[in-house]
MMTF fields as JSON, N, C-alpha, C and O atoms, coordinates in Angstrom:
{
  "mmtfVersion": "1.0.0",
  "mmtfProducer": "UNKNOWN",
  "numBonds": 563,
  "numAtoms": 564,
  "numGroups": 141,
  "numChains": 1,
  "numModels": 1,
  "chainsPerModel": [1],
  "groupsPerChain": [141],
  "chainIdList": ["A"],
  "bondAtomList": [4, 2, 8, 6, 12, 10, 16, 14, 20, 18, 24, 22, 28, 26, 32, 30, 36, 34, 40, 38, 44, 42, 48, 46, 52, 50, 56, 54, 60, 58, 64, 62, 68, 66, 72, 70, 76, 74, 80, 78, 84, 82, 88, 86, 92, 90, 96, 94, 100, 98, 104, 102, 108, 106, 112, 110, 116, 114, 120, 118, 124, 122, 128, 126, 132, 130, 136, 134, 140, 138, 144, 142, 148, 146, 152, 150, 156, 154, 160, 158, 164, 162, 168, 166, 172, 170, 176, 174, 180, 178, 184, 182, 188, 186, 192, 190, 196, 194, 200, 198, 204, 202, 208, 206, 212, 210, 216, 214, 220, 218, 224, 222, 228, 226, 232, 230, 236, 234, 240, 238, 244, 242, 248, 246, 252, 250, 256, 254, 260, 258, 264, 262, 268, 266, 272, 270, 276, 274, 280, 278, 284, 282, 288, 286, 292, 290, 296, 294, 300, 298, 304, 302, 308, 306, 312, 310, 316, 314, 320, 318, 324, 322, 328, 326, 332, 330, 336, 334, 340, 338, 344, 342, 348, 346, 352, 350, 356, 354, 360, 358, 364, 362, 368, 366, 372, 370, 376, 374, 380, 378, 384, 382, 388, 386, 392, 390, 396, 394, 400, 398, 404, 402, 408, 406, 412, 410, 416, 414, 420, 418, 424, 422, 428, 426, 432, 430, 436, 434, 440, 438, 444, 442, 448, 446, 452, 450, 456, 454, 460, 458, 464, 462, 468, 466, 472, 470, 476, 474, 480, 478, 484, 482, 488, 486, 492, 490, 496, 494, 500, 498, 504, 502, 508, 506, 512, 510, 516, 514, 520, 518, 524, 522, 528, 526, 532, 530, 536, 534, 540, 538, 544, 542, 548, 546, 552, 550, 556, 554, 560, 558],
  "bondOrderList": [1, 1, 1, 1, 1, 1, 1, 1, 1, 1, 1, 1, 1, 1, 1, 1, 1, 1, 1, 1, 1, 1, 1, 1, 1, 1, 1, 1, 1, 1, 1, 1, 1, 1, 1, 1, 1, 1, 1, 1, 1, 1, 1, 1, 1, 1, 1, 1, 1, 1, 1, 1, 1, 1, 1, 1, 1, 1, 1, 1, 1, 1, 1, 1, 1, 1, 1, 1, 1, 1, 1, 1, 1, 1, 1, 1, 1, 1, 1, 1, 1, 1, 1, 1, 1, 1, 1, 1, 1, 1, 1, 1, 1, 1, 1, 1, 1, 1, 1, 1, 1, 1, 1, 1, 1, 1, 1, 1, 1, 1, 1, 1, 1, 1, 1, 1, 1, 1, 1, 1, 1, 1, 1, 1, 1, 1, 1, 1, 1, 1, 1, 1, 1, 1, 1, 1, 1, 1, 1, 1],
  "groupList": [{"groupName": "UNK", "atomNameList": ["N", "CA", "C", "O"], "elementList": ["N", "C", "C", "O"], "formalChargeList": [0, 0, 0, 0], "bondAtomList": [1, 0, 2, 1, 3, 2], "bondOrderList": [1, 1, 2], "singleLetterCode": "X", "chemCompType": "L-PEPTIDE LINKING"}],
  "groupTypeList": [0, 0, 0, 0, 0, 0, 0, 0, 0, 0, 0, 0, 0, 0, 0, 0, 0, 0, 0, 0, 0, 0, 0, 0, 0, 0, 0, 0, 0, 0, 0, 0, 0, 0, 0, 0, 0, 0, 0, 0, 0, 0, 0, 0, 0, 0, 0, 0, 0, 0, 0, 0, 0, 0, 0, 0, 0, 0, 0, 0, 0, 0, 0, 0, 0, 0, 0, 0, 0, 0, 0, 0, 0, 0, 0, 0, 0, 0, 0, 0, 0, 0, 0, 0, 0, 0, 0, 0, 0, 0, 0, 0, 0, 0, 0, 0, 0, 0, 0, 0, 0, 0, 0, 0, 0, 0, 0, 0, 0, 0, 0, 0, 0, 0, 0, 0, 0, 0, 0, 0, 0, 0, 0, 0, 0, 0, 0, 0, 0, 0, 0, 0, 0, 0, 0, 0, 0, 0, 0, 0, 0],
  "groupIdList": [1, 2, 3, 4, 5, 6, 7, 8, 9, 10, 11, 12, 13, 14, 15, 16, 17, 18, 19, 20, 21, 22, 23, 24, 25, 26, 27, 28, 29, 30, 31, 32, 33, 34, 35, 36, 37, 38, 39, 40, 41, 42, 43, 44, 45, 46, 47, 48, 49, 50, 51, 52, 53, 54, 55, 56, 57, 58, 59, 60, 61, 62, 63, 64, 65, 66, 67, 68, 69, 70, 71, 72, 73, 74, 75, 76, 77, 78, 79, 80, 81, 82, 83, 84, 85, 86, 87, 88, 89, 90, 91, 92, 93, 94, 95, 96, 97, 98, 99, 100, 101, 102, 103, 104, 105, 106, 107, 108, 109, 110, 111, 112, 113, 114, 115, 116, 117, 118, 119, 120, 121, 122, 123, 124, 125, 126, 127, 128, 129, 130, 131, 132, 133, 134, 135, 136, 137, 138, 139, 140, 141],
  "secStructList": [7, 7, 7, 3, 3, 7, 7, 5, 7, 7, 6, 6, 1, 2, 2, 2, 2, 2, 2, 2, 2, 6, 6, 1, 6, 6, 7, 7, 7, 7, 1, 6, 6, 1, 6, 2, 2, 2, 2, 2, 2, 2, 2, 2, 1, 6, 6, 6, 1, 3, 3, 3, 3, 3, 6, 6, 3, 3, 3, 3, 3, 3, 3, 3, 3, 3, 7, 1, 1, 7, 3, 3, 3, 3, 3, 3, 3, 3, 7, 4, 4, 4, 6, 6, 6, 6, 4, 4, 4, 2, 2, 2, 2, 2, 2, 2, 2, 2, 2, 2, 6, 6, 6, 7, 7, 7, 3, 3, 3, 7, 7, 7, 1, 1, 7, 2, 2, 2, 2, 2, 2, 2, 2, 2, 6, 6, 7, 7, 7, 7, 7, 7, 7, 7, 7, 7, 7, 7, 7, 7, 7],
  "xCoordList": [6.177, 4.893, 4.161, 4.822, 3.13, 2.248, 1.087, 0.935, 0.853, -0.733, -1.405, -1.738, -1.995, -2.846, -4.012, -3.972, -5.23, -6.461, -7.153, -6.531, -8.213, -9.406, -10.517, -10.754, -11.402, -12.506, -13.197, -12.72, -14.933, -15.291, -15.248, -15.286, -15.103, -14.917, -15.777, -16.574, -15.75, -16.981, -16.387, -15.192, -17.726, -17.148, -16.415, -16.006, -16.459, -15.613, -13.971, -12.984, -13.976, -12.519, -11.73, -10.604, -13.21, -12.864, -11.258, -10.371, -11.587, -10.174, -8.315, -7.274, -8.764, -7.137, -7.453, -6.431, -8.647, -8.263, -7.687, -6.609, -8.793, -8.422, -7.237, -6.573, -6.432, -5.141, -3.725, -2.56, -4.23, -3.452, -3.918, -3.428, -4.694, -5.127, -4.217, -3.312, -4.124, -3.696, -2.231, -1.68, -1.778, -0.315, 0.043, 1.262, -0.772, -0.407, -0.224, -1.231, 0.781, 0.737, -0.121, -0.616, -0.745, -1.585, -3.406, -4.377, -3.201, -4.667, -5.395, -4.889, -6.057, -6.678, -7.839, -8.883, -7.861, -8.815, -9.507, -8.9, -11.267, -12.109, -13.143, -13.22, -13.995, -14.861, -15.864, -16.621, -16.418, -16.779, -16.032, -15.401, -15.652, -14.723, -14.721, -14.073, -15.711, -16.07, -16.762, -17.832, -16.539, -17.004, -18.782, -19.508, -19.043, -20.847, -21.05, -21.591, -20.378, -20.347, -19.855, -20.059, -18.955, -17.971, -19.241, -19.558, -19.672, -21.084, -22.135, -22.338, -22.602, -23.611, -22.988, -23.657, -22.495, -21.425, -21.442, -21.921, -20.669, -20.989, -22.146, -22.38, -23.087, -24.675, -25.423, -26.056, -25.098, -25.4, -24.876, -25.491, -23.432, -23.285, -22.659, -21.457, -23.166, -22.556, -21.608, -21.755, -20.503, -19.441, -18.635, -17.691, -18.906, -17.923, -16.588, -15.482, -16.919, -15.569, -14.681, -15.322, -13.306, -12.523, -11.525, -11.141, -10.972, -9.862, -8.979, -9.334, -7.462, -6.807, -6.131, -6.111, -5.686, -5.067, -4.185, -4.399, -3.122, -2.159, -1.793, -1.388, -1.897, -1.912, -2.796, -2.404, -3.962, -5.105, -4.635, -5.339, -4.086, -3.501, -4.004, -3.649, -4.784, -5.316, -3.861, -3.471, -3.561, -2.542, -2.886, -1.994, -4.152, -4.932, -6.446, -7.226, -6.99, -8.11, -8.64, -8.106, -9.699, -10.429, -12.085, -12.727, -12.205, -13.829, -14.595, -14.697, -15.313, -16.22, -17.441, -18.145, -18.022, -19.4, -20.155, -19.57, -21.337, -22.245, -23.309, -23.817, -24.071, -25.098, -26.655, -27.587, -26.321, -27.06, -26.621, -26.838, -25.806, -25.654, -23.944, -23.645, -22.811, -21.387, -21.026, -21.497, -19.958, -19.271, -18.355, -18.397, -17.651, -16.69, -15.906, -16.437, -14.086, -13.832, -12.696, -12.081, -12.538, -12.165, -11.226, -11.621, -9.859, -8.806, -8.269, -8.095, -8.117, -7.216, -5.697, -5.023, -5.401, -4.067, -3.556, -4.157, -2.33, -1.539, -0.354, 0.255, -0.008, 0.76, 2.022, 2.118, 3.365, 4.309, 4.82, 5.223, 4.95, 6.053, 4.971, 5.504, 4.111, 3.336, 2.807, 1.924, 3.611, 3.438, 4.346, 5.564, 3.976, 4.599, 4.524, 5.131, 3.309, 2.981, 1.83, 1.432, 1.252, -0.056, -1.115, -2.197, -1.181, -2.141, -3.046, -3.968, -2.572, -3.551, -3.826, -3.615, -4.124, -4.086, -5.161, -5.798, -5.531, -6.317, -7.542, -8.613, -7.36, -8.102, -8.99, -10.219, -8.091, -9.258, -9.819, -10.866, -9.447, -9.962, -11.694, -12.821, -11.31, -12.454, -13.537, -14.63, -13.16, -13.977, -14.595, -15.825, -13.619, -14.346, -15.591, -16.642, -15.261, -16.306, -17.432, -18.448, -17.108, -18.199, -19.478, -20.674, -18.406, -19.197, -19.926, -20.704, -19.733, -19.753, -20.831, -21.422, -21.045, -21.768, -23.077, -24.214, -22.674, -24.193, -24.612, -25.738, -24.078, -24.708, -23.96, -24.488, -22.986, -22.555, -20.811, -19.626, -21.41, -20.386, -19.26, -18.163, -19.333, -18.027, -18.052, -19.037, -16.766, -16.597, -15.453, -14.395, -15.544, -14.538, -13.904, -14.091, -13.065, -11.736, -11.232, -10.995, -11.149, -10.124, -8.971, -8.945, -7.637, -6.737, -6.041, -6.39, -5.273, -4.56, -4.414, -4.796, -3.534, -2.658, -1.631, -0.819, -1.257, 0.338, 0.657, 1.706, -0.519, 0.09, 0.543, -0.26, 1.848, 2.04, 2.219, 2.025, 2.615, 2.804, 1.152, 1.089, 0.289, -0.982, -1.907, -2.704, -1.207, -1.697, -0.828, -1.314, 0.159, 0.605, 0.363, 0.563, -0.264, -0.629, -2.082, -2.228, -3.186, -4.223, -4.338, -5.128, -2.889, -3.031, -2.506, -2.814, -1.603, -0.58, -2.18, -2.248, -2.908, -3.625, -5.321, -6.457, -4.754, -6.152, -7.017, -7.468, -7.074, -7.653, -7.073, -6.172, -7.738, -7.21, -7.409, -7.691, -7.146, -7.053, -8.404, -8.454, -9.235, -10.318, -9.912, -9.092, -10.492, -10.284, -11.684, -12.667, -11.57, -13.264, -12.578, -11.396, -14.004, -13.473, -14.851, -16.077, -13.506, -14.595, -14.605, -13.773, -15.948, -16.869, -17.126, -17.143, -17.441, -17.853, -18.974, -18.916, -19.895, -20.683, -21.176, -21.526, -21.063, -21.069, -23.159, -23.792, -23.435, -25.354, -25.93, -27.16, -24.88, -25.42, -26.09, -25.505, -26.943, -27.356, -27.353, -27.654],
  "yCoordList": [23.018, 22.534, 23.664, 24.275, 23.987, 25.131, 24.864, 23.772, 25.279, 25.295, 24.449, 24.326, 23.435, 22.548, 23.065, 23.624, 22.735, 23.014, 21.512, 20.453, 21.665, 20.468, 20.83, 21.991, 19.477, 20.046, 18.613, 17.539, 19.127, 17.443, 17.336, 18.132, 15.422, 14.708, 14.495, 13.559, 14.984, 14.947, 13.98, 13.867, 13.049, 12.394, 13.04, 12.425, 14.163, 14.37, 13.982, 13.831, 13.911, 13.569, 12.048, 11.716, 11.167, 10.167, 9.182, 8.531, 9.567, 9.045, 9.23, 8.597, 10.56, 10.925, 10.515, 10.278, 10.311, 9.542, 7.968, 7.439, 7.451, 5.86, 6.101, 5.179, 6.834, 6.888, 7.044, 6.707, 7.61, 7.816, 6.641, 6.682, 5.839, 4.504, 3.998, 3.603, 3.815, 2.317, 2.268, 1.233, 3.586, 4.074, 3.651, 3.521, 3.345, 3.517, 2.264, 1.558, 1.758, 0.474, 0.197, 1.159, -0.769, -0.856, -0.825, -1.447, 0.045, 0.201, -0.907, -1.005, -1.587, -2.498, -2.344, -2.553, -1.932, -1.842, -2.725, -3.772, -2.834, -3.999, -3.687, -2.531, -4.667, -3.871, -3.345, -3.012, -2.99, -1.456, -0.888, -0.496, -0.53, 0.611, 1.429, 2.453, 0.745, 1.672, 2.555, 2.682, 3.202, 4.734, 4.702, 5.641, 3.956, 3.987, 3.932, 4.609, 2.875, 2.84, 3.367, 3.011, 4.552, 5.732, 6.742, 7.455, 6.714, 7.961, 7.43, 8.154, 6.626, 6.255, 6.459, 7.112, 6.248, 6.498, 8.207, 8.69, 8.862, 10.384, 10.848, 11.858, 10.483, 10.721, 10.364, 11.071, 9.426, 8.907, 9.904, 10.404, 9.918, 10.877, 12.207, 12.209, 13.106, 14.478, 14.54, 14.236, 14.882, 16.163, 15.844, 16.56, 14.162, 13.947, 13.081, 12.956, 12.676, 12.022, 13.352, 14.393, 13.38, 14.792, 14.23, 13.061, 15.509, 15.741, 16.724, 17.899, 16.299, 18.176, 17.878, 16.968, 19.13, 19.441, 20.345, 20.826, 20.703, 21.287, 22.081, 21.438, 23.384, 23.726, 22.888, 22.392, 22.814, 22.39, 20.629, 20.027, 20.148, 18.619, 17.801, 18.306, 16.611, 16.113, 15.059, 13.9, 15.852, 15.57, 14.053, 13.316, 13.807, 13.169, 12.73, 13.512, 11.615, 11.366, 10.215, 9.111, 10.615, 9.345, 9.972, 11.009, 8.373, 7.9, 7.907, 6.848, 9.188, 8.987, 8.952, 9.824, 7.985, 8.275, 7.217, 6.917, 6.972, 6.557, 6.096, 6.576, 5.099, 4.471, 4.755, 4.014, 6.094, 6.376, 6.22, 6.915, 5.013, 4.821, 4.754, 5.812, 4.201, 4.413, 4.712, 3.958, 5.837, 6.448, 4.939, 3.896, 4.975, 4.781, 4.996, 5.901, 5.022, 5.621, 4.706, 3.777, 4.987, 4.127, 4.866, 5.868, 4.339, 4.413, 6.142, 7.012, 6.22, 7.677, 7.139, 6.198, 8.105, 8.419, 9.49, 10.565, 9.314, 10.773, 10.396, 9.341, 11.344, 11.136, 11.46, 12.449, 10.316, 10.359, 11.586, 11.839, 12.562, 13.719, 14.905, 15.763, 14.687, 15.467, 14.891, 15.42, 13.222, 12.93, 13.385, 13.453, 13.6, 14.258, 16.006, 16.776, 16.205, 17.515, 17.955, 19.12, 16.903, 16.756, 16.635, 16.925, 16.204, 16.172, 15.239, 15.673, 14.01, 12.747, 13.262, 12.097, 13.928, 14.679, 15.587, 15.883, 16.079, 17.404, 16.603, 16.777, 15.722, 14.839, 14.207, 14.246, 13.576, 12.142, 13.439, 13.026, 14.963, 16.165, 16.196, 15.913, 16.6, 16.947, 15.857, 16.198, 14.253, 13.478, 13.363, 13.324, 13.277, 13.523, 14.755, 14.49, 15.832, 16.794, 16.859, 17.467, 15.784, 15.976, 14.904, 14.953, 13.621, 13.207, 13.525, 12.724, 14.24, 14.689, 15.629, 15.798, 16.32, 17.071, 16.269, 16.729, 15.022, 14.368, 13.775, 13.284, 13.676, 12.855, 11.84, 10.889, 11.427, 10.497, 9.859, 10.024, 9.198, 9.696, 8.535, 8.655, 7.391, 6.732, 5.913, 5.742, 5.452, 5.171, 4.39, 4.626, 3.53, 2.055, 2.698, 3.657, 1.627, 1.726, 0.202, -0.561, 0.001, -1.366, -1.028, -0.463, -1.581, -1.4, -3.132, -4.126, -3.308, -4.406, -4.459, -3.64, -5.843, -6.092, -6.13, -6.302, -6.045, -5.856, -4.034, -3.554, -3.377, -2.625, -1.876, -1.248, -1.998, -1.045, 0.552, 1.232, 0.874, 2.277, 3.173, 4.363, 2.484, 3.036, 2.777, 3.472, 1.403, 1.279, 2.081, 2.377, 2.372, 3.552, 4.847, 5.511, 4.785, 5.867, 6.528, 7.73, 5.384, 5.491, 5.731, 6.424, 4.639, 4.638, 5.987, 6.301, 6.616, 7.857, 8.939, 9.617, 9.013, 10.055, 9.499, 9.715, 8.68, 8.464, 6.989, 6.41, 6.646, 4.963, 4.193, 4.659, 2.708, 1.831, 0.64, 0.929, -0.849, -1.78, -2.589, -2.641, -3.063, -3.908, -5.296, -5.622, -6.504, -7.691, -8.058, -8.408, -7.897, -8.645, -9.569, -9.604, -10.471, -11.417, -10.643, -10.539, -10.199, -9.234, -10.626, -11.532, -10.46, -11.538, -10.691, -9.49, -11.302, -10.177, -11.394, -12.61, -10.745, -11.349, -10.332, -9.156, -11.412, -10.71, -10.662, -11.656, -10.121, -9.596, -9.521, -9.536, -9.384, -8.913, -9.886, -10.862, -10.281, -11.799, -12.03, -13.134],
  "zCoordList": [-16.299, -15.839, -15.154, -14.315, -15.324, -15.215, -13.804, -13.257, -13.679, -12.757, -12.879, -14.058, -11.974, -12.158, -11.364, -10.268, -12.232, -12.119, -11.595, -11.51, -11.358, -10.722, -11.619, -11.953, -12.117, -12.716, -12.49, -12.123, -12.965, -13.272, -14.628, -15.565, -14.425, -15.454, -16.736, -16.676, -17.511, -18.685, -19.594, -19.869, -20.183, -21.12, -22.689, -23.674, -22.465, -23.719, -23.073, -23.792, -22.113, -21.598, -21.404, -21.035, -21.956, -21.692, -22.351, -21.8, -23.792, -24.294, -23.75, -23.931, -22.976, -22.488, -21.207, -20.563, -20.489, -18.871, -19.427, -19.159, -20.274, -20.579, -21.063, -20.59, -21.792, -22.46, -21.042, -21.249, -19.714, -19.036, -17.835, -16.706, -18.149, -17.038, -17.525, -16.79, -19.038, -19.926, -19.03, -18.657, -18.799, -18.662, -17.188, -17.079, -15.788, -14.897, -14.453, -14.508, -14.017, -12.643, -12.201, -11.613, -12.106, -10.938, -11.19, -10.76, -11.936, -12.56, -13.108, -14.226, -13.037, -14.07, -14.709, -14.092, -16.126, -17.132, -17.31, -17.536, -17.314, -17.405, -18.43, -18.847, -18.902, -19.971, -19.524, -20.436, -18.038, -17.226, -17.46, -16.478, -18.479, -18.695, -19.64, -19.855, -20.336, -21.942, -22.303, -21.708, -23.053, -22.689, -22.815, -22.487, -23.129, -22.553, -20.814, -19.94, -20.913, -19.444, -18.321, -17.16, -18.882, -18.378, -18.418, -17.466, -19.204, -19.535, -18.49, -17.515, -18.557, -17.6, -16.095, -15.294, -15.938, -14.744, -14.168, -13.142, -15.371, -14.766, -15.01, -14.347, -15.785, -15.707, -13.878, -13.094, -13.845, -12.355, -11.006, -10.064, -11.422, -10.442, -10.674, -10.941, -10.625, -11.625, -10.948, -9.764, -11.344, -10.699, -10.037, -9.702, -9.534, -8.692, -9.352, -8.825, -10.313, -10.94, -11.42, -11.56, -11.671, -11.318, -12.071, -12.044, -13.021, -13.761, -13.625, -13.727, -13.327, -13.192, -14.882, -15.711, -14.743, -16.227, -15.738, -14.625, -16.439, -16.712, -17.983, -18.951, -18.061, -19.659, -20.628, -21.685, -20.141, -21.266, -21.304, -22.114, -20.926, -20.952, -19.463, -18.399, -19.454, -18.644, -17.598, -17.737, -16.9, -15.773, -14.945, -14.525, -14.831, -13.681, -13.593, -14.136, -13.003, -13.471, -12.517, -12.409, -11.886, -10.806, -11.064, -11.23, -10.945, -11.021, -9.867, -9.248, -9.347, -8.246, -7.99, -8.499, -7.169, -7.43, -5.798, -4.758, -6.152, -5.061, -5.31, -6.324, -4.637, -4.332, -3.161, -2.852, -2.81, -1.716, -0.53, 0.463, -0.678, 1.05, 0.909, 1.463, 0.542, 0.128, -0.55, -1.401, -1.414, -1.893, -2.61, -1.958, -3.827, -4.514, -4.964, -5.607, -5.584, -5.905, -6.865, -6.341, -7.978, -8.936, -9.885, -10.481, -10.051, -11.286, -11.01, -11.863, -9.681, -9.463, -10.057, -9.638, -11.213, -11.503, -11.737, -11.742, -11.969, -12.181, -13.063, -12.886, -14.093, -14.779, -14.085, -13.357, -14.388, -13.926, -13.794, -12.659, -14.723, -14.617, -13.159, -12.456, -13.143, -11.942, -10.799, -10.124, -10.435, -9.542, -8.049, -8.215, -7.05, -5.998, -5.768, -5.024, -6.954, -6.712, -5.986, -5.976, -5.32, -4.489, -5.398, -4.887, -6.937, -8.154, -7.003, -6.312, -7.009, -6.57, -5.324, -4.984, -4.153, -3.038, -3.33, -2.32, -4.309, -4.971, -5.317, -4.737, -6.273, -6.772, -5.728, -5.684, -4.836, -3.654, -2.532, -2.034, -1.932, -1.471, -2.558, -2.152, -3.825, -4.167, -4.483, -4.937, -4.187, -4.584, -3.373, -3.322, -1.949, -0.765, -0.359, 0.225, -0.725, -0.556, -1.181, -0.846, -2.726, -3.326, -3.019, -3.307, -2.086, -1.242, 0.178, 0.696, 0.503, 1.6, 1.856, 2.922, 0.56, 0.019, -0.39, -0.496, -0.586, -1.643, 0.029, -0.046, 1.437, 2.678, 2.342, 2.919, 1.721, 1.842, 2.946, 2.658, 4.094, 5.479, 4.867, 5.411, 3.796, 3.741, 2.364, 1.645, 2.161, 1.139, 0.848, 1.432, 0.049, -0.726, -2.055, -2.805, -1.903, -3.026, -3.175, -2.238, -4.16, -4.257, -5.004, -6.097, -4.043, -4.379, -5.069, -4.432, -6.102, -6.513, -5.683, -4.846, -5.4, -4.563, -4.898, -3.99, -5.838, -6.444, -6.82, -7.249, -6.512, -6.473, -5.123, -4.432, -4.832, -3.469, -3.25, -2.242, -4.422, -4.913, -4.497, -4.187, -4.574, -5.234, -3.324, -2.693, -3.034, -1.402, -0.42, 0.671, -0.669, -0.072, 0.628, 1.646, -0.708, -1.25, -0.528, -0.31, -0.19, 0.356, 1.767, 2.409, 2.274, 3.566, 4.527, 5.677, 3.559, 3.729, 3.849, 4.874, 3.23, 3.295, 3.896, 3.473, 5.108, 5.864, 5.905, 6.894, 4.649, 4.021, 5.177, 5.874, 5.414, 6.247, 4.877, 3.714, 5.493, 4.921, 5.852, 7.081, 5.074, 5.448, 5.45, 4.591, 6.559, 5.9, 5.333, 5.986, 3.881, 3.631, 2.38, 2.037, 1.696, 1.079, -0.24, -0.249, -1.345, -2.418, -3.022, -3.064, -3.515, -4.872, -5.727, -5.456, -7.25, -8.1, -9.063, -8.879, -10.027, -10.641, -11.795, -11.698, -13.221, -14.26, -14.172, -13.818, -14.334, -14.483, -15.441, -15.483, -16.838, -18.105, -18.61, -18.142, -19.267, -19.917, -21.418, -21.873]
}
């Protein structure tokens, strides 16, 4: 295993992030998830959604972005054989700065609840746990 790099996420990358979501615990794939809507997404916010790679091979992959006023951050993974190498650590660093950078002072994540691996994971590097009660609503007509 070679050097891992950080980059942003371009949709030419989209098939091997969705190929390494499909793969992770915890993750849940929705049909916001398709690559139009992956494109509109990093159109909206340049630079901040982030991919490392490893020898030309996409290691890792989270969705970041913002609204003006809070930051988001959606489907950070890491492929098993390069987890515990600080990949996901590299990744939520550069999604922070790149918020940080746009004025943006905070920012959400939803974690499963079944996944504990992944809430761990958030809380280990700073995240707290909110009590709120999330709603969601489909808009499309």
């Amino acid at each position: 295993m070679g050097t891992i790099t950080t980059r942003a996420f371009l949709i030419e990358d989209y098939d091997k992030a969705f190929a390494l979501w499909q793969e992770m615990a915890g993750i849940e794939i929705c049909e916001g998830d398709s690559r139009e809507e992956i494109r509109g997404y990093l159109e909206r916010n340049p630079g901040l959604s982030r991919v490392a790679e490893s020898e030309g091979e996409i290691v890792g992959a989270v969705l970041c972005g913002h609204d003006g006023r809070r930051g988001f951050i959606y489907h950070l993974g890491v492929a098993t054989a390069f987890r515990g190498r600080g990949v996901g650590k590299q990744l939520l660093d550069d999604c922070v700065r790149g918020l940080h950078a746009a004025g943006i002072p905070r920012a959400l994540l939803l974690v499963a609840s079944e996944n504990a691996t992944g809430h761990e994971f958030w809380l280990r590097h700073g995240w707290e746990d909110i009590d709120a009660l999330a709603m969601a609503l489909e808009v499309s007509g």
